Every structure is written in C-alpha cells, then in structure tokens.
Coordinates of C-alpha atoms and ligand atoms in Angstrom, one line a residue:
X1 CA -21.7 64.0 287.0
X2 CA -18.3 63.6 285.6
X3 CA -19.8 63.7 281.8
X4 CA -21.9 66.8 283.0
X5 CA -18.7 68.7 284.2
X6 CA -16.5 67.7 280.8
X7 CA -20.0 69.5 278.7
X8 CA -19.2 72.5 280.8
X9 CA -15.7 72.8 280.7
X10 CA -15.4 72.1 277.1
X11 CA -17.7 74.3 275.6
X12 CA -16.5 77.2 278.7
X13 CA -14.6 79.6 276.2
X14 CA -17.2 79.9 272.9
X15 CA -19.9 79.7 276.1
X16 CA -18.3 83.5 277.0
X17 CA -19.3 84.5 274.1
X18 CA -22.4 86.6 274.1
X19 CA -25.5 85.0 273.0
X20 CA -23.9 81.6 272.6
X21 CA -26.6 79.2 273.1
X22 CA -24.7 75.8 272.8
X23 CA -28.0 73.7 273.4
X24 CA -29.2 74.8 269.7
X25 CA -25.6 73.3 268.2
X26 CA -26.1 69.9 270.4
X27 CA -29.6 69.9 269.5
X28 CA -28.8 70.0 266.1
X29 CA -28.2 67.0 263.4
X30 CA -25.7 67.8 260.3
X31 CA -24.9 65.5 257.4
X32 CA -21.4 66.2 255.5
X33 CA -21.5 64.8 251.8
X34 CA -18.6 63.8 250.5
X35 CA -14.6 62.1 251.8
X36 CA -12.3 64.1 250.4
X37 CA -10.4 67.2 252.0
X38 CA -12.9 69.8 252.5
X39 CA -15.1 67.1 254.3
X40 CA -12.3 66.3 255.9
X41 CA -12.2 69.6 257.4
X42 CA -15.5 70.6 258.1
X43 CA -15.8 66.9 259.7
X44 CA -13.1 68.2 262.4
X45 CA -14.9 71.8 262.8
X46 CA -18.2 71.0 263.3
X47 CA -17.3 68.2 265.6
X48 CA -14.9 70.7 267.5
X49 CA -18.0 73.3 267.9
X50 CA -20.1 70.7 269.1
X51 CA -22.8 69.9 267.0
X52 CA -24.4 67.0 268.4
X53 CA -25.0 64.6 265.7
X54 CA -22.5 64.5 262.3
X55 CA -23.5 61.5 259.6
X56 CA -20.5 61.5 257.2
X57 CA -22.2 60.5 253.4
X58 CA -19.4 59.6 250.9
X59 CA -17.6 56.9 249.1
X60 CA -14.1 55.4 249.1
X61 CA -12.1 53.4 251.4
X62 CA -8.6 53.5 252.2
X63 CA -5.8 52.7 250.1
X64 CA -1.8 52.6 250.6
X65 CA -2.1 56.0 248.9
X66 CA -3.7 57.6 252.1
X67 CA -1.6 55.9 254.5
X68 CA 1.7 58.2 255.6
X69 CA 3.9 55.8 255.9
X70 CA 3.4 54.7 252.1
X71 CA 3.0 58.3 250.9
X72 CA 5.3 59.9 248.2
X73 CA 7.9 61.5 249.9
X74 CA 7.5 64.5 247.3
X75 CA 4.2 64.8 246.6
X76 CA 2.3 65.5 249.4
X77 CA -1.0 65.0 248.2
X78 CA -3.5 65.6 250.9
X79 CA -6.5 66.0 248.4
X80 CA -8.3 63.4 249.9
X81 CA -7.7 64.1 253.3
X82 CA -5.5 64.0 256.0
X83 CA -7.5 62.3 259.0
X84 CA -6.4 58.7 258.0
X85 CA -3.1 58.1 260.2
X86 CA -4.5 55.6 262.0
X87 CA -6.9 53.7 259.5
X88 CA -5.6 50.6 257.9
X89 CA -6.3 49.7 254.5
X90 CA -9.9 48.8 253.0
X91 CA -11.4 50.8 256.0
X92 CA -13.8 53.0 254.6
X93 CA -12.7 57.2 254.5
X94 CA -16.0 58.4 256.1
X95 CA -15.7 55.8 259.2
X96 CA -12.0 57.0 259.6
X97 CA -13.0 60.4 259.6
X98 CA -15.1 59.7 262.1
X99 CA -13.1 58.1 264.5
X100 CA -10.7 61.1 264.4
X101 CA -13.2 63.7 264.9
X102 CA -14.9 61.4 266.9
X103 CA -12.0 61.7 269.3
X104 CA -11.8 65.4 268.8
X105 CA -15.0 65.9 270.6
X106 CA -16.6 62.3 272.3
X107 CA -19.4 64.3 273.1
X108 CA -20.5 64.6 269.5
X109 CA -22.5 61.6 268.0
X110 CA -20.8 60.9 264.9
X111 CA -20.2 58.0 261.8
X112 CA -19.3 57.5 258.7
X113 CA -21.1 55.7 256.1
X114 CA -20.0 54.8 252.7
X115 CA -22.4 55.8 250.1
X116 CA -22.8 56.7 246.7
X117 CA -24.1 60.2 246.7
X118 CA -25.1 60.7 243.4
X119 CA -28.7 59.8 243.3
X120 CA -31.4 61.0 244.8
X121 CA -32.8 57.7 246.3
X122 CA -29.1 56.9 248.3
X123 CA -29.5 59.7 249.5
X124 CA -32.8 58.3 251.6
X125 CA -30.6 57.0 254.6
X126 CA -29.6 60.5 255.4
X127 CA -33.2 60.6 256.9
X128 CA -33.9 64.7 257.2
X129 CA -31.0 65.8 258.8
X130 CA -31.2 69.8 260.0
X131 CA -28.6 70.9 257.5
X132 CA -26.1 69.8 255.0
X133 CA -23.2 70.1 254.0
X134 CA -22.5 69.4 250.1
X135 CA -18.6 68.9 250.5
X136 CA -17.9 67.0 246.7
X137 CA -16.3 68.4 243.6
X138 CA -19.4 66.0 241.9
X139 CA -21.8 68.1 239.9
X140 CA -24.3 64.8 240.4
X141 CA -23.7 64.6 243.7
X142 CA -24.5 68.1 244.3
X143 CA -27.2 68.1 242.3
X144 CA -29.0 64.9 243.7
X145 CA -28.3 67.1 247.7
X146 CA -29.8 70.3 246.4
X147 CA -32.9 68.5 245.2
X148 CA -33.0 66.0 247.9
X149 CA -32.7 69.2 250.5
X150 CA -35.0 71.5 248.4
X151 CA -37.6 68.9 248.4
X152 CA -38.0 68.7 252.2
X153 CA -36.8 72.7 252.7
X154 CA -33.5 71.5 254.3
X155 CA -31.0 74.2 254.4
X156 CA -27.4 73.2 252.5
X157 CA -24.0 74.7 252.5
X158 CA -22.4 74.1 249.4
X159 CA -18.5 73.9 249.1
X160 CA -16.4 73.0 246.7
X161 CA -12.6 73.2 245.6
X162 CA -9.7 72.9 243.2
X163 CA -5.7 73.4 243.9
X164 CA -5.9 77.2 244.3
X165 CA -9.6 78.1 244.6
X166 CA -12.4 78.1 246.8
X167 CA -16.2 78.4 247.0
X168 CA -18.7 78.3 249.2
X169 CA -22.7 79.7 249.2
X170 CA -26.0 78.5 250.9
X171 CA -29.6 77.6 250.1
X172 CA -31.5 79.0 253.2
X173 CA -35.2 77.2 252.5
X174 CA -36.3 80.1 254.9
X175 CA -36.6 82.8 251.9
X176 CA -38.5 82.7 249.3
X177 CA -37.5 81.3 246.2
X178 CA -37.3 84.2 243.7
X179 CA -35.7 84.4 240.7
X180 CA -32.6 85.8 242.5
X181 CA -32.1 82.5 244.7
X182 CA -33.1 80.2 242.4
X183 CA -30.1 81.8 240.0
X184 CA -27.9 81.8 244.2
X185 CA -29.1 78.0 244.1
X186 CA -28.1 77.5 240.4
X187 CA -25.1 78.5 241.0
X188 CA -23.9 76.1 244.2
X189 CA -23.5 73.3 241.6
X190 CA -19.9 74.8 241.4
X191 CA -19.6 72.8 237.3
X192 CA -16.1 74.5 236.9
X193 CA -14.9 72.2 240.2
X194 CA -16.2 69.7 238.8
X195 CA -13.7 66.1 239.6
X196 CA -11.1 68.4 240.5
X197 CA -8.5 67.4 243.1
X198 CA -9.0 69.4 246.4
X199 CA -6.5 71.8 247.5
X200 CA -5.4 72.5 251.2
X201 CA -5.3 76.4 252.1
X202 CA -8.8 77.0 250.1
X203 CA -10.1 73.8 251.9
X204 CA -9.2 75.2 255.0
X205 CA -10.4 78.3 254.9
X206 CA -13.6 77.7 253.0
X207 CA -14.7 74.6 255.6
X208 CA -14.3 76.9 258.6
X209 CA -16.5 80.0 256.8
X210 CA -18.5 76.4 255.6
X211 CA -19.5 75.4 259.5
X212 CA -19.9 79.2 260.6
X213 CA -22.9 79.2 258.4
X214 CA -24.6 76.3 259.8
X215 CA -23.4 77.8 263.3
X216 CA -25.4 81.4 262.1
X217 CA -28.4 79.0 260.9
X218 CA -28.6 76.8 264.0
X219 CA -27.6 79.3 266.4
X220 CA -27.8 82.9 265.4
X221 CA -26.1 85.6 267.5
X222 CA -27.3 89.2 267.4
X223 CA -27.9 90.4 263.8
X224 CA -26.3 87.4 261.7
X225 CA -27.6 86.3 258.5
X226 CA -26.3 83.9 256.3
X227 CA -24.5 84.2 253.4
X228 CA -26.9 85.8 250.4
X229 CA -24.1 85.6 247.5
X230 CA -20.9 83.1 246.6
X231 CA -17.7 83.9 248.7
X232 CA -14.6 82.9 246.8
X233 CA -10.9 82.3 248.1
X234 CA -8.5 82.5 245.3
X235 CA -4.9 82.2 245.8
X236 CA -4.3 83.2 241.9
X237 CA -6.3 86.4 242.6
X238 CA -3.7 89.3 243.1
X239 CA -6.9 90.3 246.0
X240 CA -7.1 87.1 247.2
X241 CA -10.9 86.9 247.7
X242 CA -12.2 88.2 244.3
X243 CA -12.9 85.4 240.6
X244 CA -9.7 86.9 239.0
X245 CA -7.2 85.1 237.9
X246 CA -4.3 87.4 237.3
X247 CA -1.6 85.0 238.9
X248 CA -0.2 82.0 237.1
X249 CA 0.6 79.2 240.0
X250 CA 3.4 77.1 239.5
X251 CA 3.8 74.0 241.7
X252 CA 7.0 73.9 243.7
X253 CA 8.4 72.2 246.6
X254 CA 8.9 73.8 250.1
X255 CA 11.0 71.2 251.4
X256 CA 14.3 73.2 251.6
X257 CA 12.4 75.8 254.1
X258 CA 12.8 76.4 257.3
X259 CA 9.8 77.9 259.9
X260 CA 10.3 79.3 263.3
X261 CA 6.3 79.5 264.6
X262 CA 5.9 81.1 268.2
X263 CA 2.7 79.8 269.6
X264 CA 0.5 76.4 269.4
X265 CA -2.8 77.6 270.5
X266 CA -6.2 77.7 268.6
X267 CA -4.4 79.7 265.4
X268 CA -1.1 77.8 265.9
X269 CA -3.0 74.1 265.5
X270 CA -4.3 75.1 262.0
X271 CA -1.4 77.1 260.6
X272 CA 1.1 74.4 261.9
X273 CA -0.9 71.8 260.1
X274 CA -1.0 73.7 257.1
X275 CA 2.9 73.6 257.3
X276 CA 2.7 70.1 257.1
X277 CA -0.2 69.4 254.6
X278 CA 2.8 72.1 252.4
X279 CA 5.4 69.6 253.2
X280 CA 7.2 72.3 254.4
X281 CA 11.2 71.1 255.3
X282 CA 11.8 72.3 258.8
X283 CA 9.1 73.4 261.6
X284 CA 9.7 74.4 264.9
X285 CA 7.5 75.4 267.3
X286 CA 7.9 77.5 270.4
X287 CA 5.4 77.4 272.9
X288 CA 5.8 77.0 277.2
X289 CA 2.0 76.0 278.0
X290 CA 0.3 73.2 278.8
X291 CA -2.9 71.9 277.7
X292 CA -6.2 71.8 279.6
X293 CA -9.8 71.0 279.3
X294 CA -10.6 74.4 278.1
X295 CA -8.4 74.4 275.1
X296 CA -10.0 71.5 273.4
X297 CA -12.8 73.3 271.5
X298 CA -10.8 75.0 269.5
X299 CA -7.5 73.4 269.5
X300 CA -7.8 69.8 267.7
X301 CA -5.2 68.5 268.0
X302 CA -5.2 68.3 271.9
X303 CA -8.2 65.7 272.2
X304 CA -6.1 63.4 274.3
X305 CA -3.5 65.9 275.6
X306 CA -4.5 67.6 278.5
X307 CA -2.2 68.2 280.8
X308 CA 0.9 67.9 278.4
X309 CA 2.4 70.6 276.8
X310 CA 1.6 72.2 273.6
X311 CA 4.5 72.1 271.5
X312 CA 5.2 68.8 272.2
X313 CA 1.7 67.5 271.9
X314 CA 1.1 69.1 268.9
X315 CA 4.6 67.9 267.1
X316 CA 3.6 64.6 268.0
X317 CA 0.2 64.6 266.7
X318 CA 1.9 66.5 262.9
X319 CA 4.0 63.8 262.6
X320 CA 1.5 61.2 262.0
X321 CA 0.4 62.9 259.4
X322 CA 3.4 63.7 257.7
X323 CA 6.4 61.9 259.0
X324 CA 8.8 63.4 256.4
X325 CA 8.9 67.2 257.9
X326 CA 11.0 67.7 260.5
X327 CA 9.1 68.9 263.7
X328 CA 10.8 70.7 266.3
X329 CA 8.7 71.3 269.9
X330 CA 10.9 74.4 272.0
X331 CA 9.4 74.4 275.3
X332 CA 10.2 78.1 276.3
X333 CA 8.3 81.7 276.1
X334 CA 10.2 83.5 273.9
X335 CA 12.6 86.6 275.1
X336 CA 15.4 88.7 274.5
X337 CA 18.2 86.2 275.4
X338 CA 16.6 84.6 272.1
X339 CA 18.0 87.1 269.8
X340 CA 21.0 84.9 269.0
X341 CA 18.5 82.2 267.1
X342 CA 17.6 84.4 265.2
X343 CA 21.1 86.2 264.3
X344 CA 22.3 82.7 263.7
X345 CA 19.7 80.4 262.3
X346 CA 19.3 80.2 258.7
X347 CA 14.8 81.0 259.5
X348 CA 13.5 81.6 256.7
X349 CA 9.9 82.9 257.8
X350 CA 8.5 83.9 261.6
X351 CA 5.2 83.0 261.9
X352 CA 3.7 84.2 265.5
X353 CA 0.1 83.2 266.6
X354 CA 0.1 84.2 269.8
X355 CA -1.8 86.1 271.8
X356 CA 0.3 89.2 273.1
X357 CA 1.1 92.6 271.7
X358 CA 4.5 92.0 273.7
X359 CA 5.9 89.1 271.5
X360 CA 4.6 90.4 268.5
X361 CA 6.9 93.3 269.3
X362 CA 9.7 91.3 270.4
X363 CA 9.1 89.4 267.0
X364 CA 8.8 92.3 265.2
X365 CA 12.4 93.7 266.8
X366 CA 14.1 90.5 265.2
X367 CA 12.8 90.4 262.1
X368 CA 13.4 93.8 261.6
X369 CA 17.0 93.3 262.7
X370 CA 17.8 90.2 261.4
X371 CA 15.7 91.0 257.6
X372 CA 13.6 87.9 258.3
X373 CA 10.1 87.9 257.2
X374 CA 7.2 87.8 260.1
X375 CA 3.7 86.8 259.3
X376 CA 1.4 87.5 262.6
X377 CA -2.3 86.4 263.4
X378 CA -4.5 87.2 266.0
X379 CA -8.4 86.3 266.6
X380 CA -11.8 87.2 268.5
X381 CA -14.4 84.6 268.3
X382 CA -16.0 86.5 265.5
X383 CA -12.9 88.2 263.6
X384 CA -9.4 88.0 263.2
X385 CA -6.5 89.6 261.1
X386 CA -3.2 88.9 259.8
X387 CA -0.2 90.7 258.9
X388 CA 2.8 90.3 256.8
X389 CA 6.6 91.9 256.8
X390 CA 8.5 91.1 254.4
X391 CA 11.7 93.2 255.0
X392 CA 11.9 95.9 252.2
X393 CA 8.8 94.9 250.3
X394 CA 6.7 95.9 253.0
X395 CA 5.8 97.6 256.4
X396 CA 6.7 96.0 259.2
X397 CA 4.2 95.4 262.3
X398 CA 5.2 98.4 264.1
X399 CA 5.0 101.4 261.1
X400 CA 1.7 98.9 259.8
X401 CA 0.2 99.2 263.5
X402 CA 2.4 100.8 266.1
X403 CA 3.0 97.4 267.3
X404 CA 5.6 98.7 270.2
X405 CA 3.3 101.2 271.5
X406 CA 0.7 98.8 271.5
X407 CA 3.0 96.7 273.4
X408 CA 3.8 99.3 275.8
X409 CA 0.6 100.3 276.5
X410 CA -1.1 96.5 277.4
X411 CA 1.9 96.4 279.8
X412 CA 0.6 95.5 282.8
X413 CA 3.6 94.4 285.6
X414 CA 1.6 93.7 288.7
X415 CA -1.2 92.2 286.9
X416 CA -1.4 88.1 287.1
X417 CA -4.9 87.5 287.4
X418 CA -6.0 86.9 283.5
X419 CA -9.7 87.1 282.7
X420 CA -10.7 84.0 280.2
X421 CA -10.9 85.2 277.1
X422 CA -14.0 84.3 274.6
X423 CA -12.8 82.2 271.7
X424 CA -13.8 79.4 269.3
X425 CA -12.2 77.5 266.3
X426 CA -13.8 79.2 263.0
X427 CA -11.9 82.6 262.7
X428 CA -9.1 80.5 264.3
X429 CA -9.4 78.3 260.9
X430 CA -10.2 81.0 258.4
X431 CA -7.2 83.4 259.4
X432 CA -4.9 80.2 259.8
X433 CA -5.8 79.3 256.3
X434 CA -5.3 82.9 255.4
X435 CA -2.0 82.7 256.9
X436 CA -1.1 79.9 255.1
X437 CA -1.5 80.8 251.6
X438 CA 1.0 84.1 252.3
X439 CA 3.4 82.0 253.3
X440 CA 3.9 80.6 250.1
X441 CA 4.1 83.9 248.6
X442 CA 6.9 84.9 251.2
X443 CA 9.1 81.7 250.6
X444 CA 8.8 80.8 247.0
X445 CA 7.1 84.7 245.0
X446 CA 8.4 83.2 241.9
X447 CA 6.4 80.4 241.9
X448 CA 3.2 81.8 244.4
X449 CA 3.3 85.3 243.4
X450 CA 4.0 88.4 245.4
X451 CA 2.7 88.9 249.6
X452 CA -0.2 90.9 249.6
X453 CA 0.9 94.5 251.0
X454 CA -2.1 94.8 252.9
X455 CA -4.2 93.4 256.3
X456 CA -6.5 90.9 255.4
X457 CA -9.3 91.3 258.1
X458 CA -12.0 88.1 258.7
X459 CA -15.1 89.8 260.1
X460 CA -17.6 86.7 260.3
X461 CA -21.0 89.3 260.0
X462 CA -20.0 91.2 257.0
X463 CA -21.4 90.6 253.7
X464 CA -18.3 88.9 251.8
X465 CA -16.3 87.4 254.8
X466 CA -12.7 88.9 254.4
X467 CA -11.6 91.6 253.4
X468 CA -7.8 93.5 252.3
X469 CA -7.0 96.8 254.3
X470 CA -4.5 99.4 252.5
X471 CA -1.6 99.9 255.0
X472 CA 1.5 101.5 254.9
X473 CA 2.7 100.1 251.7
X474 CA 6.5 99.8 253.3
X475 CA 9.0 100.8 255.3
X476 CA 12.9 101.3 256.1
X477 CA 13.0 99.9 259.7
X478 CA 15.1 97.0 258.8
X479 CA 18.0 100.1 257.4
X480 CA 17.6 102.3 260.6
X481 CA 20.3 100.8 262.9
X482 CA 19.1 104.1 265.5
X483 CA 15.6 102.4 265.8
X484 CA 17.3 98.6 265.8
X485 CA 20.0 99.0 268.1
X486 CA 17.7 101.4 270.6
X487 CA 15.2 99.2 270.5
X488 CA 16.1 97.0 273.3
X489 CA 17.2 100.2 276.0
X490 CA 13.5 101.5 274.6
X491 CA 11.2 98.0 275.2
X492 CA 13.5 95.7 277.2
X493 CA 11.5 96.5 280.5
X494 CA 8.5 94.7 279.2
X495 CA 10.4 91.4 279.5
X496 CA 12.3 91.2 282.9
X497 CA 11.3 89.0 285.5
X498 CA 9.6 86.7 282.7
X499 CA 9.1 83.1 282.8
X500 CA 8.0 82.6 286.3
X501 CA 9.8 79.3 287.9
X502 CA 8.9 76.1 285.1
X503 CA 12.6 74.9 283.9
X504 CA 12.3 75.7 280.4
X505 CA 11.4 79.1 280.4
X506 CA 15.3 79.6 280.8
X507 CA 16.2 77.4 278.3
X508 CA 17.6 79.4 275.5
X509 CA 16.1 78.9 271.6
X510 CA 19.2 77.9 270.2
X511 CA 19.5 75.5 272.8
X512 CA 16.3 74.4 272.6
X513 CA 16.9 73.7 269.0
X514 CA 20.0 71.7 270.0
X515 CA 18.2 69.5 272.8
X516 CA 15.2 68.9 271.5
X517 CA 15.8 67.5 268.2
X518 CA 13.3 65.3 266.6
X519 CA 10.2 64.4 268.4
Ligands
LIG601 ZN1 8.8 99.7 260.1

C-alpha cells in the first residue's frame, strides 16, 4: 500500500496532463549508450519521467578527475558528467549514474554496466530493449547501435555533442525505409562530433528534447510525431537553433559573477545547476517553499528532500557537485521591502523561474530601476519561453509582454485555493538549458557574443522544437524615472498582506544574504 500511494503521488502532476498514460512509460525498457555528459543527463530525465526499466551501456570508471573534491578549481570540466559526487574511485561511471538516478526515482529499475559499445556483438547483453538512446560522440559506437537496432527494428535516439553544439534525430523502425530516411539514418552518425569533449548547455538541452522523443514513441499524446529531420542547438549560431557558425566562442571564466535566482522549482533545478556546471562565482537563491512528494518528478534534486525547503535543499545538493561556487539559500518570497538588495548589491544578472506574473513584475520593476539584466522562464508540460532584458540593449518584460498588466490582471486577493497545475521535467530542461546559454551572452558578450533580442519559444509538437520570436527590439524604461518611481503607487497593492505567517517571509534579502551565508 504504501509503495502503491508513492506511484500515485509521484507521477500526480505529468498524470494531469491530458492523455498521459504513465503505464506505457513503466511498461517500457530504454538502454542509454554511452557515460559521458549527455548520458548523464538523459540518465536523470528518463529516470525522473518514470520509465520503468533504464540499462546504462558505456565504458569508463572513475578517476580523481571526476571526483569534486580533486577537481581543478578553474576548469570546470563537466564533460564527462556530473552525477559522480558520491562514487569513489575505480567505480565504474554507468553504476554511478545509476545510483544517482536511481535515487531520483526508486521506482525506476535501473544499472549501469560497463561495456565497450563499439561492436556489434557487446552490444548482445542489451537484449532488445524498446528503445535506445545512442548518447557517444563515437562514430563506431553509433554505428555498431544503429545496425544493432535496425536489425531488430528497435527505435534509436541519436545524440551527440561538442562544447557549443548540439544534435539530436531518430530512426523510427515504424516508416518505411526510403531513400529519405535512410539519408535521416545516415546522418545520426553525427562524424563531425566525433571524440569531441561534451559540452553542458547543448547537453542539457538536447537530452531533455532526447527523452521527449522516446516519451512521443512510448506514449504518444494527441497528434505527436517524432522528430522527421536533425534539430541542432548552436550557441555560435547568432539564431541559436540553426548549423551557422557566425559567432567565434572564446572560453572565459565566470567566476567573478554574481547571480540573484528567484525560484528553485522544476525550471530553477536545471538553470541552478547549469550555474554551477559554468562555475559561476556567486549564486543565491531565493525561494520560501518547501518540498513535497509531488515536486519530485520534475524537480531532481529533491529525491530525498521532502519536507525541507527548496533553497536550502537544493544549495546543499549543488555543492556536492561543485564545492568552489559560492551558494547562497534566501528563505523568503520576494517583495518590495527587497528593493534595497537590489539598489545595493553588486548582482550582476536576475534570473526568475517562477511561476507568477506578480514577481516577474516586481522583478521587472528592479531591474528596470536598478539597470540590472533579468532573464525570465516559464513552462507548460508541453512548451515554455524565455525572455531576456538587458537594460538598453533590449526590451524589458513589460514593453516585450505587458508584464504589469499581466500582473494586474491574474491578481486574485481573496483567492487561496490553487488548482494543481500540470507539469513535467522536459520543457523544464530544454528552456533551463535555453536559459543557460543567454546567460553567458549577458555576463561576458565579448567572449559569448551578443543576448538574442528575441523570445525563444519551446513548443514540444512543432516540427523543429524551438523557435526565436521578433519582439520589441528595445526600450527606454530603465531612462523614464515617471514610469520607475510611479511604479510602486501604480502596482504596490498586489503585494500587501504577502507572506502569510512562516518566519522568513519577513526576513529582508539583504538580510538574508547576511545570515545565511554559506550552506
Ligand atoms: Zn520597457
């Protein structure tokens, strides 16, 4: 009984969503090839949406290299994952991937075994699985899976990676094989990754559009088909989801940075570990909840949290993976008596992933005043969107999507019955990684290249994944002290009698900053 009613709760949120059929996902067996970062990843995902059966294919074992405590303070290198925190050395990488995701979701059957995928006959102990996922920058290794899965018309998701780009198609054994997808299945041996290292953002991003597909194979919903062509994520494309290569990348170090993130929900877990796979300097994270059942199959870093509270939990969890940033957990909803944080603190970006037009216009108000940049994310189960102010290169929330009427209009004061809201982890991770790879635009443009001035919008049906919205290319907001210093005699009514009667909800950012130093 007690197992019964964790199945229910867990699964409760992606269960809202219409058509969800979890028993198709639990009934289903995956194999991951590969033990580097994207498998990694997709390791995490697919273990988060439940699948009930993950075999981990790959080769390796763990060196000093892997371990954080031995890790080059500078470097950062997380191209071969970042699950290993509590592995010791000479443990193989695909059993301690496993025993992380493993305690992401323990309903999930999952190992690790360390094998050398490169020939077809190793690849014999992977015994038929329902679908693959070819996770290597290994041109044999993909090419012993496609044959191995085309021989026994097993569906694969190939993936592969280098520092700045990503790529991701699918052999679906279900069509016929034409000359157009034998050119589709060609082309998944991804020869130009070939032993590249694998880069964070693009692993991120292209592992979560990586498990939607199986998801859309095992389990479709409404009118989803797979992927029919090769979506790319390209942080040296000046449109970001194109094969151009218009931006020259030059490596630098984000440790002198400082990042104020309001939220650790389902968008906040991946864009605060992203902060720290970046080695970002400073992170501080704002957030007054606590954690419960429900949370956990999209936030995954909670797996053995419930019940504690999200900003801690989560800076706790980060800094086993990368004890050199400094994490700082604020256990408050933010308000106006934070303004003074912001007028003071030396923040160099704002990144909100919450989920209310309110903050984001509260957000918006400081940054605005204060000329700090705001990056803001927000998700359904099967989209999401983000959007970037940078003040005086572009448009901030309110002239990009009348962000304070929008607030004003979902303002609800007698309301405090909240209806639970359908959500799952994949747009959570694609629009996180999006997320992600702008903020290295916004604190370093000389060595990333410029913001993109426009929305990027994840819709998970359409035919090439994400796409960039024109918006209103900028705007003067941060120069027009009449809109500034009305704001607050214009808005301030949507944040009286906030905060309800837990302790820290009074506590003031600043002095939150002060008290809760380190972790
Ligand atoms: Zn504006």
């Amino acid at each position: 009984m007690a197992e019964l009613e964790t199945l229910i709760n867990r699964y409760d949120r992606q269960e809202l969503i219409q058509g969800w059929d979890q028993s198709k996902l639990t009934g289903c067996k995956a194999a991951i090839v590969g033990s580097d970062l994207m498998a990694n990843f997709v390791a995490t995902t697919a273990a988060s949406l439940g699948f009930g059966s993950i075999e981990i294919f790959g080769k390796g074992r763990i060196t000093k290299e892997h371990l954080s405590q031995y890790r080059h303070k500078e470097e950062h290198d997380y191209s071969e994952g970042f699950l290993y925190f509590e592995a010791t050395e000479g443990d193989t990488k695909t059993s301690s991937i496993a025993s992380i995701a493993k305690k992401m979701n323990s309903l999930v059957d999952i190992d690790g075994y360390c094998i050398d995928t490169t020939t077809k006959k190793n690849l014999d102990v992977m015994a038929s699985p329902d679908i693959i996922f070819e996770c290597t920058n290994d041109m044999a290794s993909k090419i012993a899976v496609l044959e191995y899965a085309y021989e026994r018309d097993i569906p694969v998701i190939s993936l592969s990676a280098s520092e700045n780009t990503g790529k991701i198609g699918v052999y679906d054994p279900r069509k016929e094989f034409d000359d157009d997808q034998r050119r589709l299945y060609e082309n998944l041996m991804f020869q130009e990754f070939d032993g590249q290292k694998q880069g964070p953002i693009v692993s991120q991003s292209i592992s979560a559009l990586a498990v939607d597909e199986a998801r859309k194979y095992v389990m479709p919903i409404g009118n989803d088909e797979m992927l029919s062509d090769i979506v790319i994520h390209n942080l040296e494309s000046s449109e970001r989801f194109d094969d151009n290569h218009d931006i020259e990348l030059k490596r630098s170090s984000l440790k002198d940075k400082t990042i104020i993130q309001i939220g650790a929900g389902a968008l906040g877990n991946q864009t605060a570990l992203g902060f720290i796979l970046a080695g970002v300097g400073k992170l501080c994270i704002v957030d007054d909840d606590d954690i419960e059942e429900t949370n956990l199959n999209r936030q995954l870093w909670f797996y053995d949290d419930v019940g504690k509270l999200k900003a801690e939990a989560l800076c706790v969890k980060l800094a086993r993976i990368n004890p050199d940033v400094q994490l700082k957990p604020v256990l408050k909803r933010i308000g106006p008596d934070d303004e003074q944080a912001f007028a003071e603190s030396d923040v160099d970006l704002i990144v909100e992933t919450v989920d209310n037009n309110k903050t984001r216009a509260l957000l918006n108000h400081f940054a605005t005043k204060y000329k700090i940049p705001l990056m803001s994310g927000g998700t359904s189960p099967s989209s999401g969107q983000a959007m970037i102010y940078v003040p005086g290169k572009s448009a901030c929330l309110d002239c990009q999507v009348n962000m304070d009427k929008m607030a004003l209009d979902s303002y609800q004061p007698h309301s405090c019955i909240h209806a639970a809201e359908p959500s799952v982890i994949t747009s959570n991770q694609v629009i996180g990684a999006f997320m992600l790879g702008e903020t290295r635009t916004i604190l370093d443009p000389a060595s990333y290249g410029e913001p993109i001035h426009k929305v990027a919008k994840y819709v998970a049906g359409e035919d090439l994944r994400v796409k960039l919205l024109a918006t209103e290319y900028t705007c003067s907001c941060h120069e027009d002290k009449e809109k500034v210093e009305g704001w607050m005699e214009k808005m301030g009514h949507l944040y009286k009698n906030e905060g309800g009667d837990k302790r820290w909800h009074r506590v003031n950012l600043v002095e939150g900053l002060r008290i809760s130093s380190g972790v």
